[in-house]
XYZ file of C-alpha atoms in Angstrom:
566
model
C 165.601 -96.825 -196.988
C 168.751 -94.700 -195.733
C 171.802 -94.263 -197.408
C 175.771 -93.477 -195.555
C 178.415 -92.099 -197.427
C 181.378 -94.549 -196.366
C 183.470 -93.332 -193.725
C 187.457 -93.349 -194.487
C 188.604 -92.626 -190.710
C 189.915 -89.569 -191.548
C 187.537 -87.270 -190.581
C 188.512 -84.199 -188.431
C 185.812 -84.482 -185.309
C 188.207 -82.286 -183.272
C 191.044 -79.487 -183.177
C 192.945 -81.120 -180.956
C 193.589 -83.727 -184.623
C 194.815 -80.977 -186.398
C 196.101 -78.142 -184.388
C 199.821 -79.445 -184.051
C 200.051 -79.630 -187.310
C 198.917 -76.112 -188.071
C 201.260 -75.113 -185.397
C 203.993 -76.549 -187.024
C 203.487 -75.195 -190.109
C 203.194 -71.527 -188.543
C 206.800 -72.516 -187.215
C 208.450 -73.916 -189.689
C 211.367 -72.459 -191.641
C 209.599 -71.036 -195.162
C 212.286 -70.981 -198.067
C 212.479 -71.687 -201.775
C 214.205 -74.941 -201.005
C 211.309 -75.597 -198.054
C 208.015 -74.097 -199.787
C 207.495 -77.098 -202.126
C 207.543 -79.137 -198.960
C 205.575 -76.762 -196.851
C 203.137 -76.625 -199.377
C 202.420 -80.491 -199.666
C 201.969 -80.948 -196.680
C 199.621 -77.805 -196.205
C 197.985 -79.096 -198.893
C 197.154 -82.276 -196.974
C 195.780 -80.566 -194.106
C 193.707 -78.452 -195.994
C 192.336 -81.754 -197.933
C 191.217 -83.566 -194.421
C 189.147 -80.462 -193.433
C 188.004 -79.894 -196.612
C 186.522 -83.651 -197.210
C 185.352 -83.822 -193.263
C 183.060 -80.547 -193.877
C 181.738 -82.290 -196.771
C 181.025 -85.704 -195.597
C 179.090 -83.812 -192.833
C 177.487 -81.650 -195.080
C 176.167 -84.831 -196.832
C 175.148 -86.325 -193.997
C 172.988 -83.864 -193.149
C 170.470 -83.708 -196.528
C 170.345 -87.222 -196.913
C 168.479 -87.816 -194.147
C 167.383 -84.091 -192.582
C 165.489 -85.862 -189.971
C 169.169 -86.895 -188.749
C 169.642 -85.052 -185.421
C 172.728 -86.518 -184.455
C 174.248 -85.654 -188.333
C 172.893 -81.926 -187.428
C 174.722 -82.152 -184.343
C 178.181 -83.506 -185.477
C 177.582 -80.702 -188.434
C 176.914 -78.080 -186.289
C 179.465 -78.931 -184.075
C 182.191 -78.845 -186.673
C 181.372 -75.793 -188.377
C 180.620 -74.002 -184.854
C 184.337 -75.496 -183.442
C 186.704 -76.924 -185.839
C 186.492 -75.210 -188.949
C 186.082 -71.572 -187.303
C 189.636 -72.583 -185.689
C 190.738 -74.080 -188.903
C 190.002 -70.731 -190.221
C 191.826 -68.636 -188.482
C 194.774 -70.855 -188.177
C 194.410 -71.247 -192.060
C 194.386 -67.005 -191.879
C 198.215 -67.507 -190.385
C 199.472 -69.674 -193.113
C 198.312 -67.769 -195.796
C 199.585 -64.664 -194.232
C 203.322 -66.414 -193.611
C 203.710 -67.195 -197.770
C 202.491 -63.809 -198.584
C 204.820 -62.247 -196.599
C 207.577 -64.682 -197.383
C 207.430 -63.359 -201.122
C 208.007 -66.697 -202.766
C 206.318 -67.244 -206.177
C 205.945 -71.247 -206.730
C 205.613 -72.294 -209.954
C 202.442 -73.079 -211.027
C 200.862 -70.832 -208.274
C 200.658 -67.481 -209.616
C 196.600 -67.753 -209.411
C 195.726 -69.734 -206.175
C 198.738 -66.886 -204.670
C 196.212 -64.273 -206.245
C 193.009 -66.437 -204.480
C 195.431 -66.331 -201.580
C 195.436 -62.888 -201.373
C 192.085 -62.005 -202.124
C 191.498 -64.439 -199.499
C 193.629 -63.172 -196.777
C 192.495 -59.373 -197.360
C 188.901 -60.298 -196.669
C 189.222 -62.448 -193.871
C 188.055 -60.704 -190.477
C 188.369 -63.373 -186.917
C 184.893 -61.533 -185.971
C 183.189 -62.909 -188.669
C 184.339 -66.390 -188.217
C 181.150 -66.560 -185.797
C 178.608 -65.179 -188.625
C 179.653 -67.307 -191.168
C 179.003 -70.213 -188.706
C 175.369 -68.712 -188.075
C 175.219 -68.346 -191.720
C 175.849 -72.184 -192.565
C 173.446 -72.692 -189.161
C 170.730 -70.716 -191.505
C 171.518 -73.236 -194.291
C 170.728 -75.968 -192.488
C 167.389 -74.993 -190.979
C 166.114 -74.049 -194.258
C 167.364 -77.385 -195.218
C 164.867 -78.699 -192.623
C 161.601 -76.645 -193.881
C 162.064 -77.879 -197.335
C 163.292 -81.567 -196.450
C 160.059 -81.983 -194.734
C 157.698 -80.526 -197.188
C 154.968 -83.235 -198.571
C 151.334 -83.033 -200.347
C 148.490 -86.164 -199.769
C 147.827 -86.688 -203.537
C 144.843 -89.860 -203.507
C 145.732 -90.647 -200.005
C 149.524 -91.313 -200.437
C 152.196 -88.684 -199.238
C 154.371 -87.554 -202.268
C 157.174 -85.944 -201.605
C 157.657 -82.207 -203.769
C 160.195 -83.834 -206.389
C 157.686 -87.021 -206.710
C 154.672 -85.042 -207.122
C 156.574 -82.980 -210.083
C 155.765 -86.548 -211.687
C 152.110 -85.411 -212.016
C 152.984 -82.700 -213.854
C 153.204 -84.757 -217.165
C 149.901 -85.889 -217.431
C 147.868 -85.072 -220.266
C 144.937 -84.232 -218.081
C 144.780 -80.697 -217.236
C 142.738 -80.816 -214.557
C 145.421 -83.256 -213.184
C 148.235 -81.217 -213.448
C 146.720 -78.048 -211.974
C 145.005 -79.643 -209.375
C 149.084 -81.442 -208.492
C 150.334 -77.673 -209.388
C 147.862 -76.027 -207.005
C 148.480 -78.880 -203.577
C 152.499 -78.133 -204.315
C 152.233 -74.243 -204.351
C 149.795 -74.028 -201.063
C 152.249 -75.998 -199.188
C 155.136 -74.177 -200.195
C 153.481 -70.952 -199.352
C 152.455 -73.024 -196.076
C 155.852 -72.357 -194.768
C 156.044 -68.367 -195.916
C 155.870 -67.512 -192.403
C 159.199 -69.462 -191.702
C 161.593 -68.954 -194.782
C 161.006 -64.605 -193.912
C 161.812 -65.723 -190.329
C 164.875 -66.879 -191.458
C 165.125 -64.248 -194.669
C 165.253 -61.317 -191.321
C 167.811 -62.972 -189.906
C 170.329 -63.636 -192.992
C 170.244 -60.102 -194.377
C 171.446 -58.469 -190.867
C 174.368 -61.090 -190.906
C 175.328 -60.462 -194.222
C 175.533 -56.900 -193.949
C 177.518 -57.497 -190.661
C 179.652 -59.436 -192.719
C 180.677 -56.594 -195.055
C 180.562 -53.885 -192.332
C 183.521 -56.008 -190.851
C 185.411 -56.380 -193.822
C 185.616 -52.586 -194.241
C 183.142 -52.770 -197.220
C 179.680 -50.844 -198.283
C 177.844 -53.598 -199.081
C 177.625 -57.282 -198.823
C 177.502 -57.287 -203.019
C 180.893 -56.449 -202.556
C 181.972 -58.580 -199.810
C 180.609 -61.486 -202.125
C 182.759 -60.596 -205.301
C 185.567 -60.614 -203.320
C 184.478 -64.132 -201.116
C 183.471 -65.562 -204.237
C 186.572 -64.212 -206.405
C 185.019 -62.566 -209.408
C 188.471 -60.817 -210.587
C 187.434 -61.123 -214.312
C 184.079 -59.569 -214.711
C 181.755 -56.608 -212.684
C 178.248 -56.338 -211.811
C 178.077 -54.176 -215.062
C 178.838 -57.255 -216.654
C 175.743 -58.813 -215.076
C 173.703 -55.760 -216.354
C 175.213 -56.180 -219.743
C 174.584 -60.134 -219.732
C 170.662 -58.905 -218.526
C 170.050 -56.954 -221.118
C 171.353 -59.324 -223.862
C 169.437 -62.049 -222.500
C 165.958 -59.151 -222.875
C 167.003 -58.534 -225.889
C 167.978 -62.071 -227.547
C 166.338 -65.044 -225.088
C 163.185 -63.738 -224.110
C 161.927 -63.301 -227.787
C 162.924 -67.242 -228.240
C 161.208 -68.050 -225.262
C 158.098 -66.829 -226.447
C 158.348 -68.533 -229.889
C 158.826 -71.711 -227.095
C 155.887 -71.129 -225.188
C 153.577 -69.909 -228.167
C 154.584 -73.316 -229.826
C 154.258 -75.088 -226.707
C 150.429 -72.943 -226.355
C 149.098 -73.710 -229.774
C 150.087 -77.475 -229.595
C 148.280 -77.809 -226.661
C 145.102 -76.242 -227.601
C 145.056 -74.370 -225.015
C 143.937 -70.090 -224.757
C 146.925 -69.380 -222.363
C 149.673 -71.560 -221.219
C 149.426 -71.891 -217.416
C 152.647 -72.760 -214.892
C 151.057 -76.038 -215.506
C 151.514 -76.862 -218.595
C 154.970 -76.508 -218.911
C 156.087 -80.161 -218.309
C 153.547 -82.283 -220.038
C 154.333 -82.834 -223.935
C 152.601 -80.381 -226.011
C 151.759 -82.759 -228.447
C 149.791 -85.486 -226.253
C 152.644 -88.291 -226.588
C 152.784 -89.877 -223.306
C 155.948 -88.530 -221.080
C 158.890 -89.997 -221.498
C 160.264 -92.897 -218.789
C 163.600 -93.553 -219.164
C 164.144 -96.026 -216.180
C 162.174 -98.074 -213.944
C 165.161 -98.191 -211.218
C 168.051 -96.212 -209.462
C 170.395 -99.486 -210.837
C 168.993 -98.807 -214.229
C 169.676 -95.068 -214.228
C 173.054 -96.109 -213.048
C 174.092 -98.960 -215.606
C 172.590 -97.096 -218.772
C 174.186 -93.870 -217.292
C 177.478 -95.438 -216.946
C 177.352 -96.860 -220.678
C 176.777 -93.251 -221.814
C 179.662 -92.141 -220.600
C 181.851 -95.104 -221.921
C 180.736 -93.440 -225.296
C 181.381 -89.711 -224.432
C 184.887 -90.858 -223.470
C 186.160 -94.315 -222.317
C 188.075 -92.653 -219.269
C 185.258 -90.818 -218.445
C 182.927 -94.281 -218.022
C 185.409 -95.966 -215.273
C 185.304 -92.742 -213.489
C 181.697 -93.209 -212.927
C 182.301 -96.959 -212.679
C 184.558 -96.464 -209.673
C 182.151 -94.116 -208.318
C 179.612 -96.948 -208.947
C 181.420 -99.426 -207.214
C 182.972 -97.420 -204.167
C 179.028 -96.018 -203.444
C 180.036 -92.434 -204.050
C 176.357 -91.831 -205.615
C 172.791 -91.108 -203.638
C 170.368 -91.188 -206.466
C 167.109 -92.266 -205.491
C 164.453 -89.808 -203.912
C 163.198 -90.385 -200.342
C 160.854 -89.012 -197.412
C 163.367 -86.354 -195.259
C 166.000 -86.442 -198.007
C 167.056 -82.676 -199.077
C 165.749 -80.852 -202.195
C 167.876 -80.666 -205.001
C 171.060 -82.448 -206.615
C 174.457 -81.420 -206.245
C 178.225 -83.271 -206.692
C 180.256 -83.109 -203.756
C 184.711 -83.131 -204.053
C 185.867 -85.605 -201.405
C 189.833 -83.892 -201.533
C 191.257 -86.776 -199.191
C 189.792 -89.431 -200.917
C 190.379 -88.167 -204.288
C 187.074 -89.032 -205.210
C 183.766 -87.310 -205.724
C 180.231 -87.700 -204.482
C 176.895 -87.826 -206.283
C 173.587 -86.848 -204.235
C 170.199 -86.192 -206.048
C 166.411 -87.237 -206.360
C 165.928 -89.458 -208.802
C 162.079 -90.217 -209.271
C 162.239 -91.893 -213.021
C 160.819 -88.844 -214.880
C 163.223 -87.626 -218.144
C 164.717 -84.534 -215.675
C 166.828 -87.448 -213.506
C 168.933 -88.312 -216.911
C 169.795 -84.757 -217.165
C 170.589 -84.027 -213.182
C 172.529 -87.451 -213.709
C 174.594 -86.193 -216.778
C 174.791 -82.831 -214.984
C 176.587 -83.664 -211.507
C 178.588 -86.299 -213.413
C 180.109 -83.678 -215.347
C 181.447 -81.697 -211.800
C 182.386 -84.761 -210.530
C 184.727 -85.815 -213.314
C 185.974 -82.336 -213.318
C 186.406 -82.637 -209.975
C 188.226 -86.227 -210.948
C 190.286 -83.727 -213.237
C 191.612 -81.613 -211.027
C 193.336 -84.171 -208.698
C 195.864 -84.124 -210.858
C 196.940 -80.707 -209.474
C 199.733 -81.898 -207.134
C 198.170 -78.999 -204.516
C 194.749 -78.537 -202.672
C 195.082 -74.466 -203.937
C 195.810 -75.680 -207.491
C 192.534 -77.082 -207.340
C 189.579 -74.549 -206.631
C 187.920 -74.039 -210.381
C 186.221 -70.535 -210.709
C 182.334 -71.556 -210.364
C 181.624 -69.844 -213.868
C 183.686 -72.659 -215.317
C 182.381 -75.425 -212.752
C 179.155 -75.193 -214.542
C 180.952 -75.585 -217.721
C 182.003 -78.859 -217.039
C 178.222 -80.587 -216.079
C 176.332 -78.230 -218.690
C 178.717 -79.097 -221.750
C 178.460 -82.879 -220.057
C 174.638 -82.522 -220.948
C 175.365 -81.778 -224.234
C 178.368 -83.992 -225.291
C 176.461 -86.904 -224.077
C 173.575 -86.175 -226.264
C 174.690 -88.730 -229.232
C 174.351 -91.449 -226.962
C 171.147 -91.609 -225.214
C 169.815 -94.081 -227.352
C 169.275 -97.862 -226.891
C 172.183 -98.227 -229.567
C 174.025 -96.927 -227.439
C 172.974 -99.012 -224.267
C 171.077 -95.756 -223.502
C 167.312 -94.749 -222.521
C 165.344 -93.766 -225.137
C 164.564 -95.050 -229.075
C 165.628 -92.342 -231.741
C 162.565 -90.766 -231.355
C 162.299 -90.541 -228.047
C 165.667 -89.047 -227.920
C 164.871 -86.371 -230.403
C 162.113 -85.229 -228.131
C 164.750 -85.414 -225.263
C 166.616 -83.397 -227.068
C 164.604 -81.000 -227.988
C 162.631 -80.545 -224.246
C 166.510 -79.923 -223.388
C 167.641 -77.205 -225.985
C 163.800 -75.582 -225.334
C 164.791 -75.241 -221.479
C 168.415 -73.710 -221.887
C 166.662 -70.750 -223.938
C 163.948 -70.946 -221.055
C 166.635 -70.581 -218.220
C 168.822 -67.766 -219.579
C 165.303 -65.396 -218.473
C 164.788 -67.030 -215.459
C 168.332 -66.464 -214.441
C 167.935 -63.129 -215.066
C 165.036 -62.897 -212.599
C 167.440 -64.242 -210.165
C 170.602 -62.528 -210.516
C 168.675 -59.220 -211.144
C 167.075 -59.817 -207.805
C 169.745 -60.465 -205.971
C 171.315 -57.217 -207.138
C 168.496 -55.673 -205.933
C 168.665 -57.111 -202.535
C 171.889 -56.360 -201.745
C 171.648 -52.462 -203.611
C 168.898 -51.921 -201.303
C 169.075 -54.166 -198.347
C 166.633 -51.825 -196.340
C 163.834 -52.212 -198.591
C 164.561 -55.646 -199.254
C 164.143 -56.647 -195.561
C 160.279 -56.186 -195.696
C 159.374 -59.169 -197.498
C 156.628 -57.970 -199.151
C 158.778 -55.407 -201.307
C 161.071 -58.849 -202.079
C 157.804 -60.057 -203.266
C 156.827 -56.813 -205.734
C 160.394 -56.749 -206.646
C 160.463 -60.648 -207.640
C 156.943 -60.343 -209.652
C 158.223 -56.990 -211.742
C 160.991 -58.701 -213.073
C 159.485 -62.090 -213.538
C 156.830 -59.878 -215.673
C 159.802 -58.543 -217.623
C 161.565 -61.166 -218.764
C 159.493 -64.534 -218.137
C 156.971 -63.638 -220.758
C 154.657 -66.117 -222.304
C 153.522 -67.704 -218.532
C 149.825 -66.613 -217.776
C 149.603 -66.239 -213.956
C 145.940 -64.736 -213.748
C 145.069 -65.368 -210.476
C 147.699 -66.857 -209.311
C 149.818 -63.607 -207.908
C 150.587 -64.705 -204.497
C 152.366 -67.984 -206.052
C 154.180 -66.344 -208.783
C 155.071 -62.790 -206.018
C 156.734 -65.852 -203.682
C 159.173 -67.229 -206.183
C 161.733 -66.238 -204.641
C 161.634 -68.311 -201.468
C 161.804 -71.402 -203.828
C 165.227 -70.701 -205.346
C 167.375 -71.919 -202.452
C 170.335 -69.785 -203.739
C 169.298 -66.794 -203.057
C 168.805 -67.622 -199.484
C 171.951 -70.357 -199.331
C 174.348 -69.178 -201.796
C 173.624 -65.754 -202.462
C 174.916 -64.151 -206.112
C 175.697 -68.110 -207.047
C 173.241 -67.799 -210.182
C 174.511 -65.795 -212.643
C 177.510 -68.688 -212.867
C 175.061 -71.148 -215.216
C 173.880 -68.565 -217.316
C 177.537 -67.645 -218.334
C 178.357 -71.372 -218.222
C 175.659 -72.168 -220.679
C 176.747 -69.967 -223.413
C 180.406 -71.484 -222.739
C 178.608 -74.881 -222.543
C 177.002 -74.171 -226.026
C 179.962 -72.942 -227.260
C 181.732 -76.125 -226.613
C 178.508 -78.204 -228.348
C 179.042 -76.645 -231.030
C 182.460 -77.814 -231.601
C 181.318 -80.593 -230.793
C 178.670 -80.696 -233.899
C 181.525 -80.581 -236.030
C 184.310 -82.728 -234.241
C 182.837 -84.648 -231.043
C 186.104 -86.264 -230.552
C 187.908 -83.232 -230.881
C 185.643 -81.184 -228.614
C 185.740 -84.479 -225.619
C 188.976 -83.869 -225.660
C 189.582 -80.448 -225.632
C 186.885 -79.949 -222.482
C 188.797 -82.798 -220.373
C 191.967 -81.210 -220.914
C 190.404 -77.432 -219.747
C 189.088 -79.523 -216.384
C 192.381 -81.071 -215.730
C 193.476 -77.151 -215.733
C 191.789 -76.888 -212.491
C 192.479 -73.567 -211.238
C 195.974 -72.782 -212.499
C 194.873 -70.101 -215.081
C 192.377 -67.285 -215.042
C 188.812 -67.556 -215.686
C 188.890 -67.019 -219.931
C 191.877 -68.864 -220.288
C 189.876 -71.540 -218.685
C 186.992 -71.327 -221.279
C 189.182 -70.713 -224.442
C 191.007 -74.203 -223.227
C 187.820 -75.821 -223.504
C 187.159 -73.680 -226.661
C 185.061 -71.503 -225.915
C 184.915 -67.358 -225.029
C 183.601 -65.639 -221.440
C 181.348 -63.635 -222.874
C 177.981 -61.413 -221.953
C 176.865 -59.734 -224.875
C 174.022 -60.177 -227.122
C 175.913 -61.047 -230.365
C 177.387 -64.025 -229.166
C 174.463 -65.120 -227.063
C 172.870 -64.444 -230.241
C 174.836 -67.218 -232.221
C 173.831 -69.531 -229.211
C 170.228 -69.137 -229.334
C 170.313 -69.420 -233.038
C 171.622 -72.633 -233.142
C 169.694 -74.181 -230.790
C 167.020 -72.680 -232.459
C 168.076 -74.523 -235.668
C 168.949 -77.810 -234.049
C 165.541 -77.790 -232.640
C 164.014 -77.476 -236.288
C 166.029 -80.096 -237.619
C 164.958 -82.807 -234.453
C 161.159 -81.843 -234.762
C 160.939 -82.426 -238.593
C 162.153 -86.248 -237.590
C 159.348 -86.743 -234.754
């Protein structure tokens, strides 16, 4: 079964669409009576391109066996949008020059800025090669499958097998998954040698040292340092890795078990069957719907009309992408849903998750301007994380939801245990990347990426017994896509889950109060710096161990409190 965004006839498939208009706007009079104009209609043009990259992005992971969506992808980001770029480049150029100061501007003129300093027309071709990269690594993991009893399961269907409360199951599932991703070793450091050249090509042509900071700058980090990522590091050593192993000694000593093995970190430690919340992609969909009718009643018909207009591509399928992402669709004012729903208890949360970006991307249309609207990532991941949260009141069949009380207590608690479990694993990630990019020589040879990878998984993912296992747990870094894809995007959730927490606990002691505080912080969109953005939503930007501290401490509590009810 295949599934097509639908088309609005708007798409850009060539320059020749858009390159009057571009030249109009290089030649048209700029004044304060003109720029609100000018910018509208700018604006506009930077919607159509915007939503066509996206559309073809889409096409291309829900069905990576789609040569002809490769193609038209490929051809746009190889033709249009370098173009786009560099005409884009002009435009900027002509309002920082002109001096004007819009109201209501003052940070996409900063983004602007940062923007137009960094931009080089040589490396318009790399980061074409680099989104080329993307997409073939796309293809290695679209295609990867194990024979489990003579049917082939896709990776995200055979996670399925990792519930079952025989051992020898799960290991033997554990064991197929890991030999095929390690099948394909060989191709993800062919591609590994080719993205760290580019990316240091990239910097090199900015002017810059390294490509660590040629990816601030792309990625706009104007309110915190890679210090700061040091800092947030050693809080999470000194805070979350001690809760994790209270987590996995609990989760050890309910299972019986001498050591708790990669796994047995899915199945429930106490032998209750696992939890399954739907039977259908409809199901997930009405019951996910109702949810958020109780979270907020706005919030529901969002997700309605995405219901209705088929902005959502739930289900898991053979040469579908990995993952789960939400997608803005700036013409259309809407926003897109794509992930791999296979009926296990993780789908409710991915659901809940890419909801939350999409109504925040739902939010920010009304920003009258395109620029008004780009939302620092560190608060993107605000708005699905404290989504998981907020809607945690309602997942019960009171509430038209999935589970019975108890069954949503265990929810619950599997969901607080794996935000303390993430903040380490983060830290592998981000620390890593750090790494790469401090020492991109070194980092080349894969086999120091693999020693480097292992040492820090050793320091902070403690409690996970890999005896015997070292080649698995040395290649863990060729299964986070974003260190290949989206390089330094990681450290983003782990400061979005403290503000996420943050705004939980408001919501503990005033849900309505806390609803409406985070919808008004997404309807911000980008108009204000990064902690303005989280106090709006009540919360602080923070990296230090105190106030991670409070964090882990409640959940901590909370997860006391739902255990003495199961």
């Amino acid at each position: 079964m295949s599934f097509t965004l639908p088309a609005t006839g708007q798409e850009v498939t060539s320059w020749a669409q858009v390159e009057p208009v571009f030249a109009e706007l290089a030649e048209r009079p700029l004044s304060a009576d003109t720029v609100g104009a000018w910018l509208a209609d700018w604006s506009r043009l930077g919607e159509r391109i915007d939503e066509t990259y996206a559309r073809f992005y889409i096409a291309t992971t829900q069905d990576t066996t789609d040569q002809a969506a490769e193609e038209r992808y490929h051809a746009f980001i190889g033709d249009v949008l370098p173009r786009a770029q560099a005409a884009d480049q002009v435009l900027k150029q002509r309002l920082l020059e002109s001096g004007l100061e819009p109201e209501g501007f003052e940070i996409p003129l900063r983004n602007l800025r940062a923007e137009a300093d960094l931009f080089r027309d040589e490396n318009l071709p790399l980061l074409t090669e680099e989104r080329k990269l993307a997409s073939r690594l796309n293809r290695v993991l679209g295609t990867q499958t194990i024979d489990w009893e003579g049917e082939q399961l896709t990776l995200v269907q055979a996670e399925r097998l990792y519930f079952d409360d025989r051992r020898e199951v799960r290991e033997a599932a554990w064991r197929k998954v890991s030999q095929r991703q390690l099948a394909d070793r060989d191709a993800i450091n062919a591609l590994w040698a080719e993205y760290l050249p580019l990316r240091q090509k990239l910097a090199e042509n900015a002017g810059l040292d390294s490509f660590r900071e040629y990816r601030w700058r792309q990625l706009q980090r104007f309110d915190y340092t890679p210090a700061d990522c040091e800092t947030f590091h050693a809080a999470i050593e000194a805070v979350a890795v001690p809760a994790s192993q209270r987590i996995y000694e609990r989760r050890r000593v309910r299972l019986g078990v001498d050591t708790l093995r990669p796994w047995d970190l899915a199945v429930d430690p106490s032998g209750r069957p696992p939890l399954k919340p739907f039977d259908t992609v409809a199901e997930l969909e009405e019951k996910g719907e109702a949810i958020f009718r109780h979270v907020d009643p706005a919030l529901g018909e969002v997700f309605a009309t995405m219901r209705r207009e088929k902005l959502l591509d739930l289900e898991n399928r053979p040469g579908k992408g990995p993952g789960a992402y939400s997608s803005s669709l700036e013409h259309s004012k809407r926003s897109f849903i794509f992930m791999n729903a296979v009926g296990v208890r993780d789908n409710v949360r991915t659901l809940l998750h890419e909801a939350g970006h999409s109504f925040h991307g739902f939010a920010t249309y009304t920003q009258p301007l395109y620029h008004q609207r780009t939302v620092p990532t560190e608060f993107a991941e605000v708005a699905s994380m404290a989504m998981e949260l907020l809607a945690a009141p309602y997942l019960t069949h009171d509430c038209d939801g999935f589970y019975t009380p108890e069954d949503a207590a265990r929810d619950r608690v599997a969901h607080l245990e794996k935000i303390v479990l993430f903040w380490p694993y983060m830290a592998v990630v981000d620390a890593f990347q750090h790494w790469v990019y401090e020492h991109p020589e070194a980092a080349s040879d894969p086999d120091q990426c693999d020693a480097t990878w292992a040492a820090l998984w050793d320091r902070f993912m403690v409690g996970i017994d890999y005896d015997g296992l070292e080649p698995d747990k040395r290649s863990g870094w060729h299964r986070k896509h974003h260190i290949h894809r989206l390089p330094f995007y990681y450290v983003e959730y782990g400061l979005a889950q403290l503000g996420a927490v943050q705004v939980w606990r408001n919501a503990l002691a005033d849900q309505a109060g806390a609803v409406a505080a985070y919808r008004r912080a997404l309807a911000l969109g980008g108009t204000v710096d990064l902690p303005a953005l989280y106090r709006a939503a009540g919360a602080r930007f923070a990296f230090d161990a105190a106030t991670l501290g409070e964090a882990v401490d409640l959940i901590e509590r909370t997860i006391d409190e739902l255990e003495s009810d199961l």
